[in-house]
Structures are given as structure tokens and as C-alpha cells.
Coordinates of C-alpha atoms and ligand atoms in Angstrom, one line a residue:
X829 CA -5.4 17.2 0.3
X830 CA -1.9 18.0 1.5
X831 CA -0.8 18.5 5.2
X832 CA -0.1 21.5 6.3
X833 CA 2.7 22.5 8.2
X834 CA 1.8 25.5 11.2
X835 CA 4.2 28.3 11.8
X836 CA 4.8 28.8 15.7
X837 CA 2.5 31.7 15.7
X838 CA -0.6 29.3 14.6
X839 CA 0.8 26.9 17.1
X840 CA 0.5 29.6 19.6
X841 CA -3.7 30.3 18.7
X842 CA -3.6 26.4 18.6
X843 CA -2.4 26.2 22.4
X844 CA -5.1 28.6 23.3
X845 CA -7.7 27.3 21.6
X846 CA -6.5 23.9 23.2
X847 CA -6.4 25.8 26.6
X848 CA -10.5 26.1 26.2
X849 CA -11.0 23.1 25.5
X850 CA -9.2 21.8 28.3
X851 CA -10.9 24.3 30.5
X852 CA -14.2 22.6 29.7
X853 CA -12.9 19.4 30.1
X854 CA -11.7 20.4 33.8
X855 CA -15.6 22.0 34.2
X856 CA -16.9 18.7 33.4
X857 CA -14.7 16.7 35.1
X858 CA -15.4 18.4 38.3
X859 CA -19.3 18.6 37.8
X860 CA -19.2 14.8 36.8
X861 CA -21.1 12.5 39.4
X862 CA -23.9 10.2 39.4
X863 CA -27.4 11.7 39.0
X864 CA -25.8 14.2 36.2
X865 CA -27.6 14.2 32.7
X866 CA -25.1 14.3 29.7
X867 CA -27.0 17.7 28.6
X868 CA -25.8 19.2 31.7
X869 CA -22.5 18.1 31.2
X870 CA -22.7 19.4 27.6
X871 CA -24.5 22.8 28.5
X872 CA -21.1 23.2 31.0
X873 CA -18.7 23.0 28.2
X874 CA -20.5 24.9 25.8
X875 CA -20.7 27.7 28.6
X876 CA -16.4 27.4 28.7
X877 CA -16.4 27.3 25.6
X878 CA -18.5 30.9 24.3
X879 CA -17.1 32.3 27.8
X880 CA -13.5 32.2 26.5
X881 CA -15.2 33.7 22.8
X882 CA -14.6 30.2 21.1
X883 CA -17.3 28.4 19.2
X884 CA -18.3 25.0 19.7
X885 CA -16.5 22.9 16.7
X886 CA -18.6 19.5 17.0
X887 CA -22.2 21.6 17.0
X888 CA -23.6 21.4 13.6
X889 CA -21.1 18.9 12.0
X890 CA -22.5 16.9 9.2
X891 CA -21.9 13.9 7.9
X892 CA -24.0 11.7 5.3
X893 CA -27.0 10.2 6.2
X894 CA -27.4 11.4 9.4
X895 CA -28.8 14.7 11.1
X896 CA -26.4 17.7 12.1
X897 CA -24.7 17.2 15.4
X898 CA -27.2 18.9 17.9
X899 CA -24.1 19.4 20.9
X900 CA -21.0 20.5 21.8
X901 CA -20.1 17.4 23.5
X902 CA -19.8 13.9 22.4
X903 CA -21.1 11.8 25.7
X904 CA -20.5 8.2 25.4
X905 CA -21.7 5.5 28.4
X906 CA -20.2 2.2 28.8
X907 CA -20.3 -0.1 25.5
X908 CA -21.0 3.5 23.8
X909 CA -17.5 4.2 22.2
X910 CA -17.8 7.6 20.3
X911 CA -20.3 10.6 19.0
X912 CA -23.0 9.9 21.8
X913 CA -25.7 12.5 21.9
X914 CA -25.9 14.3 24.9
X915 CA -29.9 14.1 26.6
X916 CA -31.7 15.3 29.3
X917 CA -33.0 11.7 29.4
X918 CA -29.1 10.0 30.1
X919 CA -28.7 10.3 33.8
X920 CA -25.3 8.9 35.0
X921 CA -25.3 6.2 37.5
X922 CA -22.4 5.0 40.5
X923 CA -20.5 2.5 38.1
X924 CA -20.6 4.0 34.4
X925 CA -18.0 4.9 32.2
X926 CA -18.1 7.5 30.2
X927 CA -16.2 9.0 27.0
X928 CA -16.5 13.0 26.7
X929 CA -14.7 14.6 23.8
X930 CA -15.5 18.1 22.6
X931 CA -13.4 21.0 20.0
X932 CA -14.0 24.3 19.7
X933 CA -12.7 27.1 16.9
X934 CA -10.8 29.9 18.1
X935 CA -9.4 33.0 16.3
X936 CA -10.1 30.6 12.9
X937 CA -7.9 27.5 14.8
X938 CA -9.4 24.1 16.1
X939 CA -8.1 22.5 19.6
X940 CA -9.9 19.0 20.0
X941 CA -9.3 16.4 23.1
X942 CA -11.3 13.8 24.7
X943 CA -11.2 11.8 28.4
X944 CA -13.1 8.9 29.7
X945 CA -13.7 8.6 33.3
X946 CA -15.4 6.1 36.1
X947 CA -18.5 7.5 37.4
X948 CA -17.9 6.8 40.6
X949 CA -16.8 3.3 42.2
X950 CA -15.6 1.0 39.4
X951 CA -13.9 -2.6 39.2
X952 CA -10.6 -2.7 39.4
X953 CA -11.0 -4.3 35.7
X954 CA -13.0 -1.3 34.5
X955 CA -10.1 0.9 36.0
X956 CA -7.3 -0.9 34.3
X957 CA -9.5 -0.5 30.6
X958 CA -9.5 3.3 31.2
X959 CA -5.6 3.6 32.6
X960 CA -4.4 1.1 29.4
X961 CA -6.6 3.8 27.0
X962 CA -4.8 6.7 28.3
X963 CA -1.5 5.1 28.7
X964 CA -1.5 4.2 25.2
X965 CA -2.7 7.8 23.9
X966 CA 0.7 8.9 25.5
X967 CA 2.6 6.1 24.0
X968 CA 1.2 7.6 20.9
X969 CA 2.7 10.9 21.8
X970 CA 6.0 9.9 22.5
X971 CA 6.1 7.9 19.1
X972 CA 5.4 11.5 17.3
X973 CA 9.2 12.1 17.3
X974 CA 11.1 12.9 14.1
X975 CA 12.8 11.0 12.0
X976 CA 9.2 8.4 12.8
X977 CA 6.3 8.3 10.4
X978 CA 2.7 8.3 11.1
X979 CA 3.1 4.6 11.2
X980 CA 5.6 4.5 14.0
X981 CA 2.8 6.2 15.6
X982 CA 0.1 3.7 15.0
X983 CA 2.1 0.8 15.0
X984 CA 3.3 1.9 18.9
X985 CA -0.2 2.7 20.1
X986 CA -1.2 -0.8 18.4
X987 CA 1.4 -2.9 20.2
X988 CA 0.6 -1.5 23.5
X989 CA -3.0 -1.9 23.2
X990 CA -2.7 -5.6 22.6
X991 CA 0.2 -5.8 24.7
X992 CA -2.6 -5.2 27.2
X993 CA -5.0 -8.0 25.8
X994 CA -6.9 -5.2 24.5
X995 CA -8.7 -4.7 20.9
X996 CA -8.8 -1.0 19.2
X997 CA -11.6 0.3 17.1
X998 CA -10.2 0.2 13.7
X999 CA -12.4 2.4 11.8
X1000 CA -12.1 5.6 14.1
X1001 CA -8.5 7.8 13.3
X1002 CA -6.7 10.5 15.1
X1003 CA -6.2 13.2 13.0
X1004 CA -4.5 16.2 11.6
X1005 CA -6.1 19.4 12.8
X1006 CA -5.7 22.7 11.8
X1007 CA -7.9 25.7 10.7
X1008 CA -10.6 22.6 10.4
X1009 CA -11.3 19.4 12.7
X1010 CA -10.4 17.0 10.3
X1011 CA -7.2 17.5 8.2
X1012 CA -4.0 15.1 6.6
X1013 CA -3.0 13.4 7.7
X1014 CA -5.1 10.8 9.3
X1015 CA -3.3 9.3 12.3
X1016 CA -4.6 5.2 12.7
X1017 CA -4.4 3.5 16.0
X1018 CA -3.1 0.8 14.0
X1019 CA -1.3 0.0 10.7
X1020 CA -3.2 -3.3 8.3
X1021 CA -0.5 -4.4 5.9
X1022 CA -2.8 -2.9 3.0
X1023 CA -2.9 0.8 4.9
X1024 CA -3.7 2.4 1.4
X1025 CA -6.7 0.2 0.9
X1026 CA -8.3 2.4 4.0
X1027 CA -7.3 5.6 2.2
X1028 CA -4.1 5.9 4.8
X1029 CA -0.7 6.9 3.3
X1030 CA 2.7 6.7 5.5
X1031 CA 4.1 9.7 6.2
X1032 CA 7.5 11.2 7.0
X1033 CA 6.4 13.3 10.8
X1034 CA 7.9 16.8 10.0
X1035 CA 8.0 20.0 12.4
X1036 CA 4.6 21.9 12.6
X1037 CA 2.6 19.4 11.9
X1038 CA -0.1 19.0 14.2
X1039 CA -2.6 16.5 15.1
X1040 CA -5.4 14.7 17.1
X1041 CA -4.5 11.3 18.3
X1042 CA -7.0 8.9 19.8
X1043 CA -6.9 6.0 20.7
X1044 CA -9.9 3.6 21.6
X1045 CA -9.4 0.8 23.4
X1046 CA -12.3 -2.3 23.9
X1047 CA -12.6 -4.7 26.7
X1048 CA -14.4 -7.4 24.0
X1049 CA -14.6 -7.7 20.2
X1050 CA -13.7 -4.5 17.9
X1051 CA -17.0 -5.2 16.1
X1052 CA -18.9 -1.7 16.3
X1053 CA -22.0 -0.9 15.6
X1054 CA -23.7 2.6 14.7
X1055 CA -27.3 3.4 16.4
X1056 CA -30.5 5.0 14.4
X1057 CA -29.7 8.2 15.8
X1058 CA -27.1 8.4 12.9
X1059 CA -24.4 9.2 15.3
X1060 CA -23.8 7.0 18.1
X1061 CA -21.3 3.8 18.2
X1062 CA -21.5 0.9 20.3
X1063 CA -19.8 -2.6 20.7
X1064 CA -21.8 -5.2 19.1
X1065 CA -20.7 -7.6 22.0
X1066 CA -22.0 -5.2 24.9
X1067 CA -18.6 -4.6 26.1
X1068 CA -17.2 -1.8 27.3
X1069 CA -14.8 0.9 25.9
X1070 CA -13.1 4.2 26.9
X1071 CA -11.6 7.3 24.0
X1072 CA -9.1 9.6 25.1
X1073 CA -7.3 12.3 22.9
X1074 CA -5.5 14.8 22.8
X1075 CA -3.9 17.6 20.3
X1076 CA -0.3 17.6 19.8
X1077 CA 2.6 19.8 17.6
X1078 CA 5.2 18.2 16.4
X1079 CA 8.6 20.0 16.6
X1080 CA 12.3 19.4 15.9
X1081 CA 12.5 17.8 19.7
X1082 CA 9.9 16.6 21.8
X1083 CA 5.9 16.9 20.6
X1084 CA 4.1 19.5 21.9
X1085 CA 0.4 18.7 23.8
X1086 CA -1.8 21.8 22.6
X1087 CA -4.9 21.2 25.0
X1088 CA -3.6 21.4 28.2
X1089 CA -5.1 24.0 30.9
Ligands
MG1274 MG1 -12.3 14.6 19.6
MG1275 MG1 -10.5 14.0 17.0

């Protein structure tokens, strides 16, 4: 598959189907509290979502071995990294962490963008894990400049994590994204010597290229795990681990965020 470049009119529909999904984010962000269940959290952005005419993107995605994704959210608690089902049964409590990310389609276009916050009162230690995860999916923003690859990006957003005395989930990409979720290229948070052995090529940013990138940063060992549920993904060593994302456009000067409010 080949990348393809947007014209600014897609970019456009892109910004307002980033728009929604920030609008959702904001709805969740403002409901979240302990005593919430992730379903409520994920019936709120579904309701943002259709409100604004846009269509969930993560409900019904597929992938082998494992059932379709039941939600609109992805709701992932404390040494849960990503693709956590949201339940009735998973109450938050004062002290939790939690990673929401959540897409929707609009006019045919995809915005896609993810946040973790404290549930209430957490460690300063806890704190500084969540600030180093979004500081370093901005260092990956400012990387996407022209005349950098998609290496400069990774290798930035690598460099900072660890700066940090941090470890990054490895087998989880940012993305391009398009008139689908997942498109070329695919955008590492890091960059192994042997990139093509993962299926990752290098390549040259260019104008109207757009794409997810998300970082995921873990307090302990990068060693993941994926539950029976088919979907979720947890540290083997317990620890925790925060997920933030967002959509950008690249463009002859600065990169563009797409899912803003
Ligand atoms: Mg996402
Ligand atoms: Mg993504």
C-alpha cells in the first residue's frame, strides 16, 4: 500500500472530523470521576459522536482471532495500556489511571486521538508518567517537520522517552490515517536498527500527509501481554502505563493537529 497525500479540502473534513472527536474527548473528560463505569464513559462519546452525524470508527473493528470491537471507546485502567473494553462492571476509583482513545468517520474521513488522565488524587510519580507520555506525543509533533523522515519522528519520541527513564511499547504504531483508521505509513515510537524486519520502511515526510502518532510510555518493563478477551493489553510486570494521541497534517511549515475542539 502507498501513502496518500490529502488535498487541503480533505484536510479540512479531516479537522472536523477531528473536531468530534475532540468534542467527545472533552465530554468524557468532564464526566470522568471516581464511581464512573467505563460504559458510561463510552455511551458519552458515542452520543458526541452520532450527535455531530459521525459514526463511531473503533465499533465493529476486527482483527484475527478475536471478537469484533463491542465500543466506541477504548478504556484502559492502570497497567492496562491499550484496546480495553468498556463495562458496566469497571467502576473507576480515587487513584486510577486511565487511557481513553476513540475515532469516528465523518463525511468518508477518520479523526483518531487518545488521552490518559489521573482519576482523581495521584502520586506525584504517577503524575510525572502521564506529563512525560504527553510531552513526548508533542515532541513527536514537532519532529513531523519537512525535510525529516518518519524516523526523525520515532527516533525523537524514543529519545525523550528514555531520556525520562521510561520504556515504550514497541509493538503498538502511530499511524497514517485517512479515508480508513489505519493507513502508510506506520509511524513507530521508536526506530530498531532492523526497522524493515517489523514491516516499517523510512520515509521522506512530504505535505498532506497525515497521521496518528502515539506514544506509550511504561513505568516498568515493555513486556506486554494481551488478555482472553482478545483485545486488551497489559504490562506483564503490573506496572503502570498511559497512551496519548493525537492526528496531525503535515504541511510545507509547521504540522497541523487535526483533533483539536
Ligand atoms: Mg487511537
Ligand atoms: Mg491510532
Amino acid at each position: 500500500m502507498s501513502i496518500t497525500l490529502k488535498t487541503p479540502d480533505e484536510i479540512a473534513i479531516m479537522r472536523e472530523a477531528g473536531r468530534i472527536v475532540a468534542r467527545a474527548h472533552q465530554a468524557m473528560r468532564e464526566a470522568l470521576r471516581p464511581g464512573i463505569s467505563t460504559a458510561e464513559l463510552d455511551k458519552i462519546a458515542e452520543t458526541v459522536i452520532r450527535d455531530h452525524g459521525a459514526t463511531p470508527a473503533f465499533l465493529g473493528q476486527q482483527k484475527p482471532d478475536s471478537p469484533p470491537f463491542p465500543a466506541t471507546i477504548t478504556a484502559s485502567i492502570n497497567d492496562e495500556l491499550v484496546h480495553g473494553i468498556p463495562s458496566p462492571k469497571r467502576i473507576l476509583k480515587e487513584g486510577d489511571i486511565i487511557g481513553l482513545d476513540t475515532g469516528c468517520f465523518y463525511k468518508g474521513y477518520v479523526g483518531d486521538s487518545a488521552y490518559s488522565y489521573a482519576v482523581g488524587e495521584v502520586s506525584p510519580a504517577v503524575q510525572r508518567l502521564l506529563n512525560v507520555c504527553e510531552r513526548a506525543l508533542y515532541v513527536g509533533i514537532e519532529a513531523s517537520v519537512l525535510p525529516n523522515t518518519v524516523r526523525d519522528v520515532s527516533v525523537a519520541i524514543q529519545r525523550y522517552i528514555e531520556s525520562q527513564g521510561y520504556s515504550l511499547a514497541r509493538e503498538y504504531t502511530g499511524h497514517g490515517v485517512g479515508r480508513a483508521m489505519w493507513e502508510e505509513p506506520q509511524v513507530p515510537n521508536w526506530w530498531p536498527r532492523r526497522a524493515n524486519r517489523q514491516g516499517w520502511t523510512n520515509v521522506a515526510l512530504k505535505a498532506g500527509m497525515t497521521y496518528a502518532i502515539e506514544p506509550m510510555v511504561i513505568a516498568g518493563r515493555n513486556k506486554l501481554l494481551e488478555l482472553s478477551d482478545g483485545w486488551t493489553v497489559v504490562t506483564e510486570d503490573g506496572s503502570l502505563c498511559a497512551h496519548f494521541e493525537h492526528t496531525i497534517a503535515i504541511t510545507e511549515t509547521l504540522p497541523q493537529i487535526l483533533t483539536l475542539p
